[in-house]
Short mmCIF file of C-alpha atoms in Angstrom, two decimals:
data_model
loop_
_atom_site.label_atom_id
_atom_site.label_comp_id
_atom_site.label_asym_id
_atom_site.label_seq_id
_atom_site.Cartn_x
_atom_site.Cartn_y
_atom_site.Cartn_z
CA MET A 1 31.66 71.53 29.61
CA GLU A 2 29.14 71.05 32.39
CA LEU A 3 26.37 70.76 29.85
CA ILE A 4 28.24 68.12 27.93
CA ARG A 5 28.86 66.10 31.07
CA ASN A 6 25.21 66.34 32.09
CA GLY A 7 24.12 65.28 28.59
CA LYS A 8 26.48 62.33 28.60
CA ALA A 9 25.24 61.24 32.01
CA PHE A 10 21.61 61.49 30.81
CA PHE A 11 22.39 59.40 27.71
CA LEU A 12 24.07 56.71 29.79
CA ALA A 13 21.16 56.62 32.21
CA PHE A 14 18.64 56.39 29.31
CA LYS A 15 20.63 53.62 27.65
CA LYS A 16 20.78 51.67 30.92
CA THR A 17 17.03 52.04 31.46
CA PHE A 18 16.20 51.01 27.87
CA THR A 19 18.51 48.02 28.04
CA GLY A 20 16.92 46.98 31.32
CA LYS A 21 13.47 47.05 29.73
CA ARG A 22 14.61 44.90 26.80
CA LYS A 23 15.78 42.02 28.98
CA PRO A 24 12.31 40.89 30.22
CA ALA A 25 10.93 41.10 26.66
CA SER A 26 13.73 38.98 25.22
CA ILE A 27 13.27 36.44 28.02
CA LEU A 28 9.54 36.23 27.32
CA ILE A 29 10.18 35.73 23.60
CA SER A 30 12.76 33.02 24.32
CA VAL A 31 10.36 31.23 26.69
CA PHE A 32 7.56 31.48 24.10
CA LEU A 33 9.76 30.03 21.34
CA LEU A 34 10.92 27.27 23.67
CA LEU A 35 7.30 26.36 24.45
CA LEU A 36 6.50 26.31 20.74
CA CYS A 37 9.42 23.94 20.10
CA ILE A 38 8.30 21.66 22.93
CA LEU A 39 4.72 21.60 21.64
CA PHE A 40 5.94 20.95 18.10
CA LEU A 41 8.13 18.06 19.22
CA PHE A 42 5.27 16.66 21.30
CA TYR A 43 2.97 16.89 18.25
CA LEU A 44 5.52 15.12 16.05
CA ARG A 45 5.94 12.37 18.63
CA LEU A 46 2.17 12.00 18.82
CA ILE A 47 1.93 11.62 15.04
CA LEU A 48 4.85 9.23 14.71
CA ASN A 49 3.68 7.00 17.57
CA THR A 50 -0.01 6.91 16.68
CA SER A 51 -1.60 3.46 16.47
CA ALA A 52 -4.10 4.61 13.84
CA VAL A 53 -3.95 4.87 10.04
CA MET A 54 -2.43 8.14 8.87
CA ASN A 55 -4.64 10.88 7.46
CA GLY A 56 -4.67 10.95 3.67
CA VAL A 57 -5.22 7.21 3.22
CA LEU A 58 -8.28 6.34 1.12
CA VAL A 59 -10.21 3.13 0.50
CA ASP A 60 -12.52 3.25 -2.50
CA GLY A 61 -12.50 7.06 -2.29
CA ARG A 62 -13.28 7.26 1.42
CA SER A 63 -10.80 8.55 3.97
CA VAL A 64 -9.86 5.97 6.58
CA GLY A 65 -7.35 8.18 8.42
CA GLY A 66 -7.65 7.74 12.18
CA TYR A 67 -8.99 4.17 11.94
CA THR A 68 -7.38 1.52 14.10
CA ARG A 69 -6.51 -1.86 12.59
CA GLU A 70 -9.68 -3.40 14.03
CA GLU A 71 -11.91 -0.55 12.82
CA LEU A 72 -10.44 -0.64 9.31
CA SER A 73 -10.78 -4.42 9.11
CA GLN A 74 -14.44 -4.18 10.13
CA TYR A 75 -15.08 -1.40 7.63
CA LEU A 76 -13.49 -3.37 4.78
CA ASP A 77 -15.48 -6.47 5.70
CA GLU A 78 -18.73 -4.50 5.55
CA HIS A 79 -17.81 -2.43 2.49
CA TYR A 80 -16.70 -5.36 0.32
CA ALA A 81 -19.31 -7.86 1.51
CA GLY A 82 -20.53 -9.82 -1.51
CA VAL A 83 -18.39 -7.83 -3.95
CA LEU A 84 -17.29 -11.04 -5.74
CA ASP A 85 -20.68 -12.73 -5.78
CA GLY A 86 -21.87 -13.58 -9.28
CA ILE A 87 -18.47 -13.03 -10.91
CA SER A 88 -17.34 -15.99 -13.00
CA LEU A 89 -14.54 -16.75 -15.42
CA LYS A 90 -14.77 -18.71 -18.68
CA PHE A 91 -12.00 -21.19 -19.51
CA THR A 92 -11.85 -22.42 -23.08
CA SER A 93 -9.63 -25.16 -24.50
CA PRO A 94 -9.75 -27.05 -27.82
CA HIS A 95 -11.70 -29.85 -26.15
CA SER A 96 -13.83 -28.14 -23.48
CA GLU A 97 -15.30 -24.95 -22.07
CA ARG A 98 -15.95 -24.20 -18.39
CA ASN A 99 -17.49 -21.38 -16.38
CA VAL A 100 -16.26 -21.14 -12.80
CA SER A 101 -17.17 -18.52 -10.19
CA LEU A 102 -14.54 -16.82 -8.06
CA THR A 103 -16.18 -18.13 -4.91
CA GLU A 104 -15.89 -21.71 -6.23
CA LEU A 105 -12.18 -21.10 -6.73
CA GLY A 106 -11.86 -19.88 -3.16
CA ILE A 107 -10.79 -16.40 -4.32
CA GLY A 108 -11.72 -13.69 -1.85
CA VAL A 109 -10.76 -10.24 -0.61
CA ASP A 110 -7.46 -10.19 1.28
CA PHE A 111 -8.51 -7.92 4.14
CA GLY A 112 -5.30 -8.51 6.06
CA ALA A 113 -3.11 -7.34 3.18
CA MET A 114 -5.26 -4.24 2.62
CA VAL A 115 -5.17 -3.30 6.31
CA GLN A 116 -1.40 -3.79 6.44
CA LYS A 117 -0.82 -1.72 3.30
CA ALA A 118 -2.93 1.14 4.68
CA TYR A 119 -1.27 0.92 8.10
CA ASP A 120 2.28 0.92 6.65
CA LEU A 121 1.86 4.26 4.86
CA GLY A 122 3.91 6.82 6.80
CA ARG A 123 5.57 4.15 8.94
CA THR A 124 8.50 2.97 6.81
CA GLY A 125 11.96 4.52 6.69
CA ASN A 126 13.71 6.87 9.10
CA VAL A 127 12.07 9.79 10.90
CA LEU A 128 12.62 12.27 8.07
CA GLU A 129 11.29 9.83 5.47
CA ARG A 130 8.23 9.16 7.59
CA LEU A 131 7.54 12.86 8.13
CA PHE A 132 7.91 13.54 4.41
CA LYS A 133 5.47 10.72 3.57
CA ILE A 134 2.96 11.95 6.17
CA LEU A 135 3.14 15.47 4.71
CA GLN A 136 2.83 14.03 1.20
CA LEU A 137 -0.35 12.19 2.21
CA GLN A 138 -1.88 15.48 3.36
CA ILE A 139 -1.18 17.07 -0.02
CA LYS A 140 -1.90 14.04 -2.20
CA PRO A 141 -3.97 11.28 -0.55
CA GLU A 142 -3.15 7.69 -1.52
CA GLN A 143 -5.70 5.09 -2.56
CA ILE A 144 -5.65 1.50 -1.27
CA ASN A 145 -6.98 -0.66 -4.09
CA LEU A 146 -8.78 -3.97 -3.78
CA ILE A 147 -6.44 -6.89 -3.04
CA LEU A 148 -7.61 -10.44 -3.71
CA ASP A 149 -6.32 -13.64 -2.11
CA PHE A 150 -5.37 -16.38 -4.59
CA GLY A 151 -3.78 -18.74 -2.10
CA SER A 152 -6.71 -21.10 -1.58
CA GLU A 153 -6.39 -24.85 -2.02
CA ALA A 154 -9.41 -24.85 -4.32
CA PHE A 155 -7.73 -22.42 -6.71
CA ASN A 156 -4.48 -24.40 -6.83
CA ASN A 157 -6.39 -27.65 -7.37
CA PHE A 158 -8.29 -26.02 -10.22
CA LEU A 159 -5.04 -24.97 -11.91
CA ASP A 160 -3.71 -28.51 -11.58
CA ASP A 161 -6.93 -29.88 -13.06
CA ILE A 162 -6.71 -27.53 -16.05
CA CYS A 163 -3.08 -28.50 -16.65
CA ARG A 164 -3.97 -32.20 -16.54
CA SER A 165 -6.89 -31.79 -18.95
CA VAL A 166 -4.80 -29.85 -21.46
CA TYR A 167 -1.74 -32.09 -21.31
CA GLN A 168 -1.20 -34.29 -24.34
CA GLU A 169 1.82 -36.53 -24.62
CA VAL A 170 3.99 -36.10 -27.68
CA ILE A 171 3.71 -39.04 -30.08
CA PRO A 172 6.54 -38.92 -32.62
CA TYR A 173 6.00 -39.75 -36.27
CA ASN A 174 6.86 -43.29 -37.33
CA ILE A 175 7.38 -45.24 -40.52
CA VAL A 176 6.02 -48.76 -40.75
CA ILE A 177 7.40 -50.87 -43.56
CA MET A 178 5.22 -53.75 -44.69
CA GLU A 179 5.60 -56.32 -47.49
CA ASP A 180 3.47 -54.48 -49.98
CA ARG A 181 3.48 -50.92 -48.68
CA VAL A 182 5.03 -48.31 -46.40
CA VAL A 183 2.83 -46.59 -43.80
CA LEU A 184 3.76 -43.15 -42.47
CA CYS A 185 2.34 -42.31 -39.02
CA THR A 186 2.39 -38.53 -38.63
CA GLY A 187 2.23 -38.55 -34.81
CA ILE A 188 0.82 -35.94 -32.42
CA PRO A 189 2.73 -32.78 -31.42
CA GLY A 190 1.42 -32.84 -27.87
CA ALA A 191 0.19 -29.99 -25.63
CA GLU A 192 1.00 -28.64 -22.20
CA ALA A 193 -0.42 -25.71 -20.21
CA ASP A 194 1.84 -23.06 -18.72
CA ARG A 195 0.66 -23.15 -15.10
CA GLU A 196 2.30 -19.87 -14.06
CA LYS A 197 0.92 -18.00 -17.05
CA LEU A 198 -2.51 -19.51 -16.44
CA ARG A 199 -2.37 -18.36 -12.81
CA ASN A 200 -1.36 -14.82 -13.82
CA ASP A 201 -4.10 -14.66 -16.46
CA VAL A 202 -6.72 -15.70 -13.91
CA MET A 203 -5.44 -13.10 -11.43
CA LYS A 204 -5.66 -10.33 -14.05
CA ALA A 205 -9.13 -11.43 -15.13
CA ALA A 206 -10.39 -11.55 -11.53
CA TYR A 207 -9.68 -7.83 -11.05
#
Protein backbone atom coordinates (compact mmCIF):
# COMPACT_ATOMS: atom_id res chain seq x y z
CA MET A 1 0.00 0.00 0.00
CA GLU A 2 2.88 2.31 0.83
CA LEU A 3 4.42 1.63 -2.55
CA ILE A 4 1.20 2.47 -4.32
CA ARG A 5 0.86 5.73 -2.42
CA ASN A 6 4.47 6.68 -3.19
CA GLY A 7 3.95 5.84 -6.88
CA LYS A 8 0.78 7.89 -7.04
CA ALA A 9 2.51 10.84 -5.39
CA PHE A 10 5.41 10.58 -7.88
CA PHE A 11 2.99 10.50 -10.84
CA LEU A 12 1.15 13.57 -9.58
CA ALA A 13 4.42 15.43 -9.05
CA PHE A 14 5.64 14.47 -12.56
CA LYS A 15 2.36 15.52 -14.13
CA LYS A 16 2.49 18.88 -12.33
CA THR A 17 6.08 19.48 -13.45
CA PHE A 18 5.33 18.53 -17.08
CA THR A 19 2.23 20.71 -17.16
CA GLY A 20 4.25 23.60 -15.75
CA LYS A 21 6.81 23.25 -18.54
CA ARG A 22 4.11 23.25 -21.22
CA LYS A 23 2.67 26.61 -20.20
CA PRO A 24 5.66 28.78 -21.28
CA ALA A 25 5.86 26.91 -24.61
CA SER A 26 2.18 27.43 -25.36
CA ILE A 27 2.49 31.11 -24.45
CA LEU A 28 5.46 31.52 -26.79
CA ILE A 29 3.58 29.81 -29.62
CA SER A 30 0.52 32.02 -29.04
CA VAL A 31 2.68 35.16 -29.02
CA PHE A 32 4.43 34.02 -32.22
CA LEU A 33 1.12 33.37 -33.99
CA LEU A 34 -0.22 36.71 -32.82
CA LEU A 35 2.85 38.47 -34.23
CA LEU A 36 2.39 36.65 -37.52
CA CYS A 37 -1.25 37.78 -37.70
CA ILE A 38 -0.25 41.37 -36.96
CA LEU A 39 2.47 41.31 -39.63
CA PHE A 40 0.07 39.74 -42.12
CA LEU A 41 -2.59 42.37 -41.47
CA PHE A 42 0.03 45.12 -41.73
CA TYR A 43 1.20 43.66 -45.06
CA LEU A 44 -2.37 43.51 -46.38
CA ARG A 45 -2.98 47.10 -45.33
CA LEU A 46 0.24 48.13 -47.05
CA ILE A 47 -0.84 46.44 -50.28
CA LEU A 48 -4.40 47.75 -50.23
CA ASN A 49 -3.33 51.33 -49.46
CA THR A 50 -0.40 51.53 -51.87
CA SER A 51 -0.37 54.52 -54.22
CA ALA A 52 1.44 52.56 -56.94
CA VAL A 53 0.25 50.27 -59.73
CA MET A 54 -0.22 46.69 -58.57
CA ASN A 55 2.31 44.03 -59.52
CA GLY A 56 1.20 41.92 -62.48
CA VAL A 57 0.14 44.86 -64.67
CA LEU A 58 1.85 44.94 -68.08
CA VAL A 59 2.15 47.57 -70.79
CA ASP A 60 3.30 46.23 -74.15
CA GLY A 61 4.77 43.19 -72.36
CA ARG A 62 6.67 45.16 -69.72
CA SER A 63 5.76 45.07 -66.05
CA VAL A 64 4.77 48.45 -64.66
CA GLY A 65 3.97 47.22 -61.15
CA GLY A 66 5.22 49.66 -58.53
CA TYR A 67 4.98 52.69 -60.83
CA THR A 68 3.24 55.79 -59.53
CA ARG A 69 0.75 57.62 -61.74
CA GLU A 70 3.39 60.19 -62.71
CA GLU A 71 6.04 57.54 -63.47
CA LEU A 72 3.65 55.49 -65.58
CA SER A 73 2.46 58.55 -67.49
CA GLN A 74 6.07 59.51 -68.26
CA TYR A 75 6.91 55.96 -69.34
CA LEU A 76 3.91 55.79 -71.68
CA ASP A 77 4.76 59.17 -73.18
CA GLU A 78 8.31 58.00 -73.94
CA HIS A 79 7.33 54.48 -75.05
CA TYR A 80 4.61 55.55 -77.48
CA ALA A 81 6.32 58.67 -78.79
CA GLY A 82 5.73 58.87 -82.54
CA VAL A 83 3.86 55.56 -82.64
CA LEU A 84 1.14 57.05 -84.89
CA ASP A 85 3.47 58.99 -87.19
CA GLY A 86 3.12 57.99 -90.83
CA ILE A 87 -0.15 56.09 -90.33
CA SER A 88 -2.89 57.23 -92.70
CA LEU A 89 -6.37 56.09 -93.64
CA LYS A 90 -7.90 55.98 -97.13
CA PHE A 91 -11.50 57.12 -97.58
CA THR A 92 -13.19 56.19 -100.82
CA SER A 93 -16.59 57.32 -102.08
CA PRO A 94 -18.21 57.10 -105.54
CA HIS A 95 -17.04 60.64 -106.30
CA SER A 96 -13.72 61.02 -104.46
CA GLU A 97 -10.81 59.38 -102.67
CA ARG A 98 -8.84 60.86 -99.77
CA ASN A 99 -5.81 59.88 -97.70
CA VAL A 100 -5.70 61.41 -94.23
CA SER A 101 -3.12 60.81 -91.49
CA LEU A 102 -4.14 60.12 -87.91
CA THR A 103 -2.23 63.17 -86.74
CA GLU A 104 -4.23 65.36 -89.16
CA LEU A 105 -7.39 63.99 -87.60
CA GLY A 106 -6.13 64.86 -84.14
CA ILE A 107 -6.12 61.18 -83.09
CA GLY A 108 -3.54 60.43 -80.43
CA VAL A 109 -2.70 58.10 -77.57
CA ASP A 110 -5.00 58.54 -74.56
CA PHE A 111 -2.35 58.39 -71.84
CA GLY A 112 -4.80 59.39 -69.12
CA ALA A 113 -7.15 56.50 -69.89
CA MET A 114 -4.29 53.99 -69.99
CA VAL A 115 -2.88 55.20 -66.67
CA GLN A 116 -6.32 55.06 -65.05
CA LYS A 117 -7.02 51.56 -66.38
CA ALA A 118 -3.68 50.28 -65.04
CA TYR A 119 -4.17 52.04 -61.71
CA ASP A 120 -7.72 50.68 -61.22
CA LEU A 121 -6.66 47.02 -61.41
CA GLY A 122 -6.90 45.62 -57.87
CA ARG A 123 -8.70 48.71 -56.57
CA THR A 124 -12.35 48.05 -57.40
CA GLY A 125 -14.84 46.15 -55.27
CA ASN A 126 -14.76 45.22 -51.59
CA VAL A 127 -11.67 44.05 -49.69
CA LEU A 128 -12.09 40.39 -50.61
CA GLU A 129 -12.64 41.21 -54.28
CA ARG A 130 -9.56 43.41 -54.29
CA LEU A 131 -7.40 40.76 -52.62
CA PHE A 132 -8.62 38.13 -55.08
CA LYS A 133 -7.79 40.40 -58.04
CA ILE A 134 -4.34 41.20 -56.63
CA LEU A 135 -3.63 37.48 -56.20
CA GLN A 136 -4.97 36.83 -59.70
CA LEU A 137 -2.56 39.41 -61.14
CA GLN A 138 0.36 37.56 -59.53
CA ILE A 139 -0.70 34.31 -61.20
CA LYS A 140 -1.87 35.75 -64.51
CA PRO A 141 -0.58 39.26 -65.34
CA GLU A 142 -2.94 41.57 -67.23
CA GLN A 143 -2.00 43.56 -70.31
CA ILE A 144 -2.99 47.22 -70.79
CA ASN A 145 -3.50 47.70 -74.52
CA LEU A 146 -3.07 50.89 -76.49
CA ILE A 147 -5.98 53.31 -76.09
CA LEU A 148 -6.49 56.07 -78.65
CA ASP A 149 -8.32 59.37 -78.16
CA PHE A 150 -10.93 60.13 -80.83
CA GLY A 151 -12.45 63.17 -79.16
CA SER A 152 -10.61 65.88 -81.07
CA GLU A 153 -12.43 68.68 -82.86
CA ALA A 154 -10.49 67.93 -86.04
CA PHE A 155 -11.78 64.36 -86.12
CA ASN A 156 -15.40 65.40 -85.58
CA ASN A 157 -15.11 68.10 -88.24
CA PHE A 158 -13.71 65.52 -90.65
CA LEU A 159 -16.68 63.22 -90.05
CA ASP A 160 -19.06 66.10 -90.68
CA ASP A 161 -17.21 66.95 -93.89
CA ILE A 162 -17.45 63.36 -95.14
CA CYS A 163 -21.17 63.25 -94.37
CA ARG A 164 -21.74 66.51 -96.26
CA SER A 165 -19.77 65.34 -99.30
CA VAL A 166 -21.65 62.05 -99.49
CA TYR A 167 -25.11 63.48 -98.93
CA GLN A 168 -27.34 63.56 -101.98
CA GLU A 169 -30.90 64.77 -101.78
CA VAL A 170 -33.58 62.40 -103.01
CA ILE A 171 -35.17 63.58 -106.26
CA PRO A 172 -38.38 61.65 -106.91
CA TYR A 173 -39.34 60.45 -110.37
CA ASN A 174 -41.73 62.65 -112.31
CA ILE A 175 -43.90 62.45 -115.40
CA VAL A 176 -44.10 65.46 -117.68
CA ILE A 177 -46.96 65.46 -120.15
CA MET A 178 -46.47 67.58 -123.25
CA GLU A 179 -48.62 68.13 -126.35
CA ASP A 180 -46.83 65.60 -128.49
CA ARG A 181 -45.11 63.37 -125.97
CA VAL A 182 -44.79 62.20 -122.37
CA VAL A 183 -41.43 62.54 -120.60
CA LEU A 184 -40.55 60.27 -117.69
CA CYS A 185 -37.93 61.68 -115.27
CA THR A 186 -36.44 58.75 -113.34
CA GLY A 187 -35.14 60.86 -110.43
CA ILE A 188 -32.19 60.23 -108.10
CA PRO A 189 -32.39 57.85 -105.11
CA GLY A 190 -30.17 60.03 -102.95
CA ALA A 191 -27.34 59.09 -100.55
CA GLU A 192 -26.49 59.70 -96.92
CA ALA A 193 -23.54 58.58 -94.77
CA ASP A 194 -24.08 56.83 -91.44
CA ARG A 195 -21.97 59.05 -89.19
CA GLU A 196 -21.86 56.64 -86.23
CA LYS A 197 -20.87 53.71 -88.42
CA LEU A 198 -18.24 55.85 -90.14
CA ARG A 199 -16.83 56.83 -86.74
CA ASN A 200 -16.69 53.20 -85.59
CA ASP A 201 -15.04 52.09 -88.83
CA VAL A 202 -12.36 54.76 -88.46
CA MET A 203 -11.74 53.74 -84.84
CA LYS A 204 -11.32 50.08 -85.82
CA ALA A 205 -9.02 50.97 -88.71
CA ALA A 206 -6.86 53.22 -86.50
CA TYR A 207 -5.95 50.29 -84.23
